[in-house]
Short mmCIF file of C-alpha atoms in Angstrom, two decimals:
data_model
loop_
_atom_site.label_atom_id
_atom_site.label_comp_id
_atom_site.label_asym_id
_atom_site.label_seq_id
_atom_site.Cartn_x
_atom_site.Cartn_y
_atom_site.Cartn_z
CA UNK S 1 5.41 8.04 9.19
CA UNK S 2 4.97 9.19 12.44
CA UNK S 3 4.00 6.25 14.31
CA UNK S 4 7.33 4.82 12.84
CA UNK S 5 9.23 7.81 14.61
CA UNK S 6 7.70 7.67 17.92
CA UNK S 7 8.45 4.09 18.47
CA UNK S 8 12.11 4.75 16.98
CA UNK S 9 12.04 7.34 20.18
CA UNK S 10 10.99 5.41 22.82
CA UNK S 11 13.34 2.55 21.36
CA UNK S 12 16.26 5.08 21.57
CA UNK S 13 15.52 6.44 24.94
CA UNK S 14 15.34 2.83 26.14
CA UNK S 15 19.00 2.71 25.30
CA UNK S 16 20.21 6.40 25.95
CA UNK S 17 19.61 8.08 29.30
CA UNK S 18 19.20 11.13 27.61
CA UNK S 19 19.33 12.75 24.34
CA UNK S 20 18.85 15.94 22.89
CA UNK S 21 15.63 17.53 21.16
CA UNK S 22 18.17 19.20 18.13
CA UNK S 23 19.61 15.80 18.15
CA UNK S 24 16.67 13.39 17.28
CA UNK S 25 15.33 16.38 14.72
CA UNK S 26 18.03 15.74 13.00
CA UNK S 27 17.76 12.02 13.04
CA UNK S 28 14.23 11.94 11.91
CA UNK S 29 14.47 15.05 9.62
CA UNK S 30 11.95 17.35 11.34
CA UNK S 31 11.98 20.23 13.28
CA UNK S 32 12.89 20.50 17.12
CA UNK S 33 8.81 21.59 17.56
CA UNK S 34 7.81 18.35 15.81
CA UNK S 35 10.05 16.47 18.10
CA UNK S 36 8.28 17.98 21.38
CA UNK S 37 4.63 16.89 20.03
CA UNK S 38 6.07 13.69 19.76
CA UNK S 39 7.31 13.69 23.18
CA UNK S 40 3.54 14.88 24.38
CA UNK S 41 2.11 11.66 22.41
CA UNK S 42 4.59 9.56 24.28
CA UNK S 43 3.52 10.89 27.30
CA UNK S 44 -0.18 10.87 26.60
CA UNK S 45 0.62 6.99 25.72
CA UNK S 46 1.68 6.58 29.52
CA UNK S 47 5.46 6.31 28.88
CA UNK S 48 6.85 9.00 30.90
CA UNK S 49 9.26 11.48 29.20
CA UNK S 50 11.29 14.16 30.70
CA UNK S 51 12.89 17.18 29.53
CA UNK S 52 15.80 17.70 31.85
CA UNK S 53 17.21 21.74 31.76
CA UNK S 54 20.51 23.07 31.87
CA UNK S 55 24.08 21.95 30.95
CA UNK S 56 24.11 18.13 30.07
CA UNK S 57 20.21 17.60 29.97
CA UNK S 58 18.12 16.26 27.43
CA UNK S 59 15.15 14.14 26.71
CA UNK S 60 14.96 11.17 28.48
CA UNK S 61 12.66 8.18 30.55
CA UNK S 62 11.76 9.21 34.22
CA UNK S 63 14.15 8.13 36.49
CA UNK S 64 13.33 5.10 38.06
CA UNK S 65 11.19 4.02 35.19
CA UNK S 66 11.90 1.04 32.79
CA UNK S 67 10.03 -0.03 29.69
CA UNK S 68 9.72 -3.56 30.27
CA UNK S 69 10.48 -5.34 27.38
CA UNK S 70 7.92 -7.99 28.13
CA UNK S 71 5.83 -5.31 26.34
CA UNK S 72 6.70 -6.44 23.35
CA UNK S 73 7.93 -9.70 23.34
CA UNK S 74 10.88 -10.83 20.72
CA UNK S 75 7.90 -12.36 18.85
CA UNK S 76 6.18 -8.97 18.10
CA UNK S 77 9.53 -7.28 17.70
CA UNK S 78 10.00 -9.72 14.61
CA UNK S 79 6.97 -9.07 13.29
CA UNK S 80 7.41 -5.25 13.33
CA UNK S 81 10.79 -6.20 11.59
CA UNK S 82 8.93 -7.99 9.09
CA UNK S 83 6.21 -5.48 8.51
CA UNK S 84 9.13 -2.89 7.91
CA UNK S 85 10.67 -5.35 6.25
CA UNK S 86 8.27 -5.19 3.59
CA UNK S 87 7.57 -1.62 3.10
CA UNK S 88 11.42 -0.73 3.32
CA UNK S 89 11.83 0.16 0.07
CA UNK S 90 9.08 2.72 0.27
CA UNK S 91 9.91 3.53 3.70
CA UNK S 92 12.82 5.32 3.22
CA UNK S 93 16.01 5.83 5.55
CA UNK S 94 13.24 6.21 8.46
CA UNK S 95 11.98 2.42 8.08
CA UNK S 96 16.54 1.50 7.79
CA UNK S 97 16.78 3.39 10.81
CA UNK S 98 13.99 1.60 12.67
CA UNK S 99 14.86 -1.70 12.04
CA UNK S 100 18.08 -1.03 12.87
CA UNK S 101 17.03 -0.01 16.64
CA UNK S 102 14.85 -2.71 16.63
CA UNK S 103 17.48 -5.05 16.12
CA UNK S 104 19.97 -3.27 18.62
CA UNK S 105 17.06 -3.90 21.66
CA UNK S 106 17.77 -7.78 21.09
CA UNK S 107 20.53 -9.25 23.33
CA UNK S 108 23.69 -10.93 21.48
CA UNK S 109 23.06 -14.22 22.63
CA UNK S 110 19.40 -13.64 20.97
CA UNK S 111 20.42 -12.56 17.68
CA UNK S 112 20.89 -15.86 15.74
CA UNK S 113 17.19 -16.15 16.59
CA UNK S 114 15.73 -13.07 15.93
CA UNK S 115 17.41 -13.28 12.82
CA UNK S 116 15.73 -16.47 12.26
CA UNK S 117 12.39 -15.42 13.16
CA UNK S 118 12.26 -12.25 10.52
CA UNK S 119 13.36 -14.43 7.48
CA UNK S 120 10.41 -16.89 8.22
CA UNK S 121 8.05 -15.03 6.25
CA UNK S 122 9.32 -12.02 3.62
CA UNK S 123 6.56 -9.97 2.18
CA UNK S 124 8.21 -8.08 -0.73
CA UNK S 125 5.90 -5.18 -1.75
CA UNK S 126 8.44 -3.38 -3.88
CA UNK S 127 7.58 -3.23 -7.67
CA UNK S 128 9.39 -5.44 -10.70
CA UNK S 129 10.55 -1.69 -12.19
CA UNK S 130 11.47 1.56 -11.16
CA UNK S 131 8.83 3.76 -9.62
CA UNK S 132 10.04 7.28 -11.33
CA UNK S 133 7.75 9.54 -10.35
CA UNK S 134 5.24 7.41 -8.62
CA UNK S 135 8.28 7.44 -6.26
CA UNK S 136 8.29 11.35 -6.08
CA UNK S 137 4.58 11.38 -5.51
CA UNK S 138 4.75 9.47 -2.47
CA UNK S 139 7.14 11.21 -1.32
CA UNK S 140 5.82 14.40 -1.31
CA UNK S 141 2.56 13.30 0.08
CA UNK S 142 4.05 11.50 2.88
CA UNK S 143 5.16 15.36 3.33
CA UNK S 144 2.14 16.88 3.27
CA UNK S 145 0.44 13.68 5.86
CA UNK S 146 3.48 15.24 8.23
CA UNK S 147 2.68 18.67 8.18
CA UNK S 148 -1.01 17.98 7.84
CA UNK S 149 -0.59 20.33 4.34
CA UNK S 150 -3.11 20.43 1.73
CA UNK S 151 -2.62 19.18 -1.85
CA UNK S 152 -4.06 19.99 -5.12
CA UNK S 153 -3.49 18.05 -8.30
CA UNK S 154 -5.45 17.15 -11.61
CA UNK S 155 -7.01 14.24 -11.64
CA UNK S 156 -8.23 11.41 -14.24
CA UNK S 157 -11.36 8.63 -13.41
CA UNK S 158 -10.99 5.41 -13.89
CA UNK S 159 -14.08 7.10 -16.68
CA UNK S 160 -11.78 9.21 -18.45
CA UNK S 161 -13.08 12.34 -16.94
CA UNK S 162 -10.34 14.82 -15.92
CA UNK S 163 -11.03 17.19 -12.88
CA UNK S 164 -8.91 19.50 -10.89
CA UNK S 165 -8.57 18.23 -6.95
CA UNK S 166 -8.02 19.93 -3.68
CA UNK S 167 -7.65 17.04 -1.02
CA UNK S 168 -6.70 17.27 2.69
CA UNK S 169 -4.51 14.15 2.46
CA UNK S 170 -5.25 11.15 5.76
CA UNK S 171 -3.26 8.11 4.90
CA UNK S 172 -1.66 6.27 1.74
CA UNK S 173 -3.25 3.07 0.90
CA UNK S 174 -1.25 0.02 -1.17
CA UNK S 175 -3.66 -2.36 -2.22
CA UNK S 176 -3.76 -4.73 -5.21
CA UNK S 177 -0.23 -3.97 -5.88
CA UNK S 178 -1.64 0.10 -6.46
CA UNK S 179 -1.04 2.81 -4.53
CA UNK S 180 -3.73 5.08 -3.33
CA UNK S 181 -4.57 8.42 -1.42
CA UNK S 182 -7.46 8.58 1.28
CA UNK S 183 -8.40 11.94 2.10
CA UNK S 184 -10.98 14.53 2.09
CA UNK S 185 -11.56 16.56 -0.84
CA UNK S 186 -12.84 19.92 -0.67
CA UNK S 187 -14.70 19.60 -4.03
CA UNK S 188 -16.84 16.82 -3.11
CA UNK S 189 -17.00 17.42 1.06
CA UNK S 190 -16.38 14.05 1.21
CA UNK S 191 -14.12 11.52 1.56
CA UNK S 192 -12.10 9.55 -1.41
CA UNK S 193 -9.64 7.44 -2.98
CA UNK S 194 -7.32 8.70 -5.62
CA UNK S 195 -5.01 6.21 -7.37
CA UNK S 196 -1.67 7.84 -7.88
CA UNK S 197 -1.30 6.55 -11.25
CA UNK S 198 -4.29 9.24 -12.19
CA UNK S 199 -2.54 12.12 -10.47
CA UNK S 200 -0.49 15.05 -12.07
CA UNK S 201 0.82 18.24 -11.31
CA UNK S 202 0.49 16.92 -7.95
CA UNK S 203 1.33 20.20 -5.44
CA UNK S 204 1.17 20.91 -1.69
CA UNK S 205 -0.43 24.47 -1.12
CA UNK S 206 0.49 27.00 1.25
CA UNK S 207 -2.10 26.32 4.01
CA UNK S 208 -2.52 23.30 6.69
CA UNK S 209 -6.05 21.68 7.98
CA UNK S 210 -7.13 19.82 11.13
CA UNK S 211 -7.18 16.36 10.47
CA UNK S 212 -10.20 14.95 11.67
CA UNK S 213 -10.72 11.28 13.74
CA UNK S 214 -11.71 9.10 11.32
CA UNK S 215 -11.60 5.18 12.05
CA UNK S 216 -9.22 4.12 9.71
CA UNK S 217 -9.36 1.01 11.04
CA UNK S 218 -12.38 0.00 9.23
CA UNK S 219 -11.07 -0.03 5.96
CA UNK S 220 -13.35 2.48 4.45
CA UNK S 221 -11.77 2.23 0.67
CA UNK S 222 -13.17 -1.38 0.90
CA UNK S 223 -16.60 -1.49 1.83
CA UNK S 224 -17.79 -0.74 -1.94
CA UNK S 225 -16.70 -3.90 -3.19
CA UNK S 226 -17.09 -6.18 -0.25
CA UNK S 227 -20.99 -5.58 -0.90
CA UNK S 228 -22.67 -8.86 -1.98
CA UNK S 229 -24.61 -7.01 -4.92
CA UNK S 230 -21.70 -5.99 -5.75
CA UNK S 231 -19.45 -8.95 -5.86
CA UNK S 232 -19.92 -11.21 -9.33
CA UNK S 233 -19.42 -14.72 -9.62
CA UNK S 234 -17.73 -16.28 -12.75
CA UNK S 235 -17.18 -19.50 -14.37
CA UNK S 236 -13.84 -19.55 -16.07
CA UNK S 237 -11.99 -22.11 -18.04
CA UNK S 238 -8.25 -22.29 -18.40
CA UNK S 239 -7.03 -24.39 -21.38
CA UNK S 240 -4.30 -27.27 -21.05
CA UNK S 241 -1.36 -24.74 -21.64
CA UNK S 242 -2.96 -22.29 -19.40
CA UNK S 243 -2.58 -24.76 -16.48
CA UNK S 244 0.55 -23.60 -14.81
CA UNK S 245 -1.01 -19.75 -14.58
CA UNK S 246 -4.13 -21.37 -13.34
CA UNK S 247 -2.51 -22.89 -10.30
CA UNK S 248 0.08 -19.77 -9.85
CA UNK S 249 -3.19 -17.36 -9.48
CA UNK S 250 -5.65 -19.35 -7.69
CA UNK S 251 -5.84 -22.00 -4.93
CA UNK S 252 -5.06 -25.43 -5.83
CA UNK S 253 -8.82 -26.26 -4.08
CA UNK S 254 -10.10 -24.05 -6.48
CA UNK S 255 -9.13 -25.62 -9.46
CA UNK S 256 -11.11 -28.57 -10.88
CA UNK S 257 -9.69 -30.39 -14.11
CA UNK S 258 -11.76 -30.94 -16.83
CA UNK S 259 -12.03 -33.50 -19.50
CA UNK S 260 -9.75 -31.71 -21.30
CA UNK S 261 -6.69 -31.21 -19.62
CA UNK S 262 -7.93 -27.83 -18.26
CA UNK S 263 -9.15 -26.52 -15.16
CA UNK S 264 -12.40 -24.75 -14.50
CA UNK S 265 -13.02 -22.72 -11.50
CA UNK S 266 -15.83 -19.88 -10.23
CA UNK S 267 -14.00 -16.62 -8.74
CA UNK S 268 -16.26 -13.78 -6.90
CA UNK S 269 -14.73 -10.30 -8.16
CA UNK S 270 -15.99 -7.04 -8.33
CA UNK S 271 -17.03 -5.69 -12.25
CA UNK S 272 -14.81 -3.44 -12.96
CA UNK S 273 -11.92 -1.90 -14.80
CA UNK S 274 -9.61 -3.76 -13.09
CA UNK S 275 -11.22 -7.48 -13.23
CA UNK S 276 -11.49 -7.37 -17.37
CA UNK S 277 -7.32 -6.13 -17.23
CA UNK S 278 -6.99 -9.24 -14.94
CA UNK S 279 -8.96 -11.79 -17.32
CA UNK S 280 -6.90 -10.02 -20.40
CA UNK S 281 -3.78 -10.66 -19.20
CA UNK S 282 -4.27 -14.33 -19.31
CA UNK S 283 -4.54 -14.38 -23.28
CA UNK S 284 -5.85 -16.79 -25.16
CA UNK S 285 -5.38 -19.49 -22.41
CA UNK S 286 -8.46 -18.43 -20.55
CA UNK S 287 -11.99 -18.52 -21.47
CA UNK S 288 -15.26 -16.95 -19.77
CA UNK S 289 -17.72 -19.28 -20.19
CA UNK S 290 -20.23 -16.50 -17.88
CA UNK S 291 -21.92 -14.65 -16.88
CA UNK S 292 -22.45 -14.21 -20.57
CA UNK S 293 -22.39 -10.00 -20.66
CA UNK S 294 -18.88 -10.72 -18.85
CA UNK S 295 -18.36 -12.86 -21.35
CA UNK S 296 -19.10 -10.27 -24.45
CA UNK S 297 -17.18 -8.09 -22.87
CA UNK S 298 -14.26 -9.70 -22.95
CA UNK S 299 -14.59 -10.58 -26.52
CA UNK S 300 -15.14 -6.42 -27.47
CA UNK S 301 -11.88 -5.77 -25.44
CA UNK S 302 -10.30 -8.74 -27.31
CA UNK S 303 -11.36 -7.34 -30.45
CA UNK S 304 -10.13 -3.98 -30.21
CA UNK S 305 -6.49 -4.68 -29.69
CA UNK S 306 -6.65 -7.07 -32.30
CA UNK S 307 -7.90 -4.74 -34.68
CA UNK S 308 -5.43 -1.90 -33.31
CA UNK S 309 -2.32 -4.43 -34.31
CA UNK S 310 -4.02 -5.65 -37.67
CA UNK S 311 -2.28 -3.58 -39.91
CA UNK S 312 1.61 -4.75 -38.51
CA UNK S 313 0.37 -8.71 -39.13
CA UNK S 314 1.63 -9.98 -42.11
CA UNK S 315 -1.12 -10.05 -45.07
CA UNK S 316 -2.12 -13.02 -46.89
CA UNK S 317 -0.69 -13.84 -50.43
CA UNK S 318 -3.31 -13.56 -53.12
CA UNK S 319 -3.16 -17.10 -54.48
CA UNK S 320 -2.74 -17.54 -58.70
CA UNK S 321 -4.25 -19.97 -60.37
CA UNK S 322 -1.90 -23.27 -61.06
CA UNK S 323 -0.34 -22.83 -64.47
#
C-alpha cells in the first residue's frame, strides 16, 4: 500500500543521509517514476525532500532539518507495529519491511519496552486455512490500486445472479472476517462492494483511470446496515449444552440464564444471507424463539440440509411380528 511505503521512506531517510531513487525502487518493487511521486507527496506533507545531483547524491532530508520524533511518540509507533502486526500476513514483504524500520527508529535501551508495548494487544486477522487463490486475488488487485489499473471480472450476487464487471478498483475492505473490493463500476456508474469470494476470471485491463476523492473515511460499505429500519432485533435461546458458545459469541452482560440451564439474549443484526449462516452454525443448540418469519426461516434452511443428507442416514428396520 502506498501509505505503507511513504512512511517506510521518510523512516529510512531519517536514518540515511541520502539514498538513491534506483535504490528504494528496488526496495519497494516499483519503478524509479513511482518513487519520485512519492517523494512529491512527502513534500506536499511538509517534510522536506531533496534530490541532490551528481556523483554521490541521492534522495535525502534538507539539510538542517530533523523529523522530530516527538511526532510520533513510542506509543503510536507501537500501535502502527500492532496494526501491521495484524495485517502482516496479507501485507506481504512490504508490511516485514516496515516493521522492521519501525523497530530500528527505537533506541537500544528502549527496546525491551517497545517490545513490550506491541505484544499487549495481538489482533490476528489471518485465516484458520490457506487462502489459495483468494490470496492471488488480492494480490493482483493491490496491483491494480498501485497503478490505478482497471479490472474486469465475472461476478456472482449474494442472489445467484451472475454478471460480467468492469470496476475502477479504490480500496480493499476486510470486514466480518470477508474480504471485499470498493470501487466504481462502470456498469452501474456507481459505487460498490464486491466480495472476493464471488469473483472469477478476475483480470486487470490495459487502461488506467483517475481515481476520484472520495471520503473513505466514512465507511460508505456500512451505512446500509447501520440503518435502524434496517437493523432486526431477535430473541434467541441457547440450550444448556449450547452455553459455552453462548458466552464465546456474545457478551457475558448479554446473556441471561433461564430456568433451564440456558441463556436467552436479544441481538440487533441485519436480515440477511449472512445472519441465517450465523444462527445455522450454532446447530441444534440454539433456538429462535422471534421474530417468528426469522424464526420459519430458520426451520426451511434446517429442513433442506436435512433432507439433502436423508438418504446417507441409516433406515429404520421394518419390525416382524413376535413369533
Amino acid at each position: 500500500m502506498k501509505i505503507d511505503r511513504l512512511l517506510s521512506i521518510v523512516i529510512l531517510l531519517l536514518n540515511r543521509p541520502l539514498i538513491q531513487a534506483k535504490e528504494l525502487a528496488d526496495m519497494f518493487e516499483v519503478s524509479v517514476r513511482t518513487i519520485y511521486r512519492d517523494i512529491d507527496s512527502i513534500n506536499t506533507a511538509g517534510i522536506p525532500v531533496v534530490t541532490y545531483q551528481g556523483a554521490g547524491g541521492g534522495i535525502g532530508l534538507m539539510q538542517g532539518y530533523r523529523l522530530d520524533r516527538n511526532v510520533l511518540s513510542e506509543r503510536e509507533l507501537a500501535d502502527i507495529f500492532g496494526a501491521l502486526q495484524s495485517v502482516s500476513s496479507y501485507g506481504g514483504e512490504g508490511h516485514q519491511l516496515l516493521m522492521e524500520k519501525i523497530s530500528s527508529v527505537i533506541p537500544p535501551s528502549q527496546t525491551a519496552a517497545f517490545r513490550s508495548k506491541t505484544t499487549q494487544m495481538i489482533v490476528d486477522l489471518s485465516p484458520w486455512g490457506l487462502m489459495g487463490p483468494l490470496e492471488e486475488r488480492i494480490s493482483l488487485l493491490k496491483e491494480a490500486l498501485e497503478e490505478n489499473t482497471v479490472i474486469s471480472f465475472e461476478y456472482i450476487s449474494a442472489e445467484g445472479r451472475a454478471s460480467t464487471r468492469t470496476v475502477e478498483p479504490y480500496t480493499l475492505v476486510l470486514k466480518g472476517q470477508s474480504w471485499y473490493l470498493y470501487g466504481f463500476c462502470t456498469e452501474r456508474r456507481d459505487f460498490r462492494l464486491f466480495k472476493l469470494l464471488r469473483m472469477k476470471a478476475l483480470v486487470k485491463e490495459k487502461r488506467n483511470y483517475t481515481r476520484q476523492d472520495i471520503p473513505l473515511k466514512e465507511l460508505p460499505w456500512t451505512d446500509g446496515w447501520k440503518e435502524p429500519q434496517n437493523i432486526q432485533p431477535i430473541r434467541l435461546q441457547f440450550a444448556p449444552e449450547g452455553r459455552h458458545l453462548a458466552e464465546e459469541y456474545f457478551d457475558s452482560e448479554e446473556l441471561q440464564q433461564d430456568d433451564r440451564g440456558g441463556y436467552t439474549l436479544t441481538v440487533h443484526y441485519p436480515e440477511n444471507d449472512w445472519l441465517f449462516g450465523f444462527l445455522l452454525s450454532f446447530g441444534t443448540v440454539l433456538e429462535v424463539l422471534g421474530p417468528e418469519h426469522i424464526r420459519r426461516r430458520i426451520g426451511e434452511l434446517a429442513g433442506g440440509v436435512a433432507a439433502k443428507y436423508a438418504s446417507s442416514l441409516p433406515q429404520p428396520q421394518p419390525t416382524h411380528p413376535a413369533d
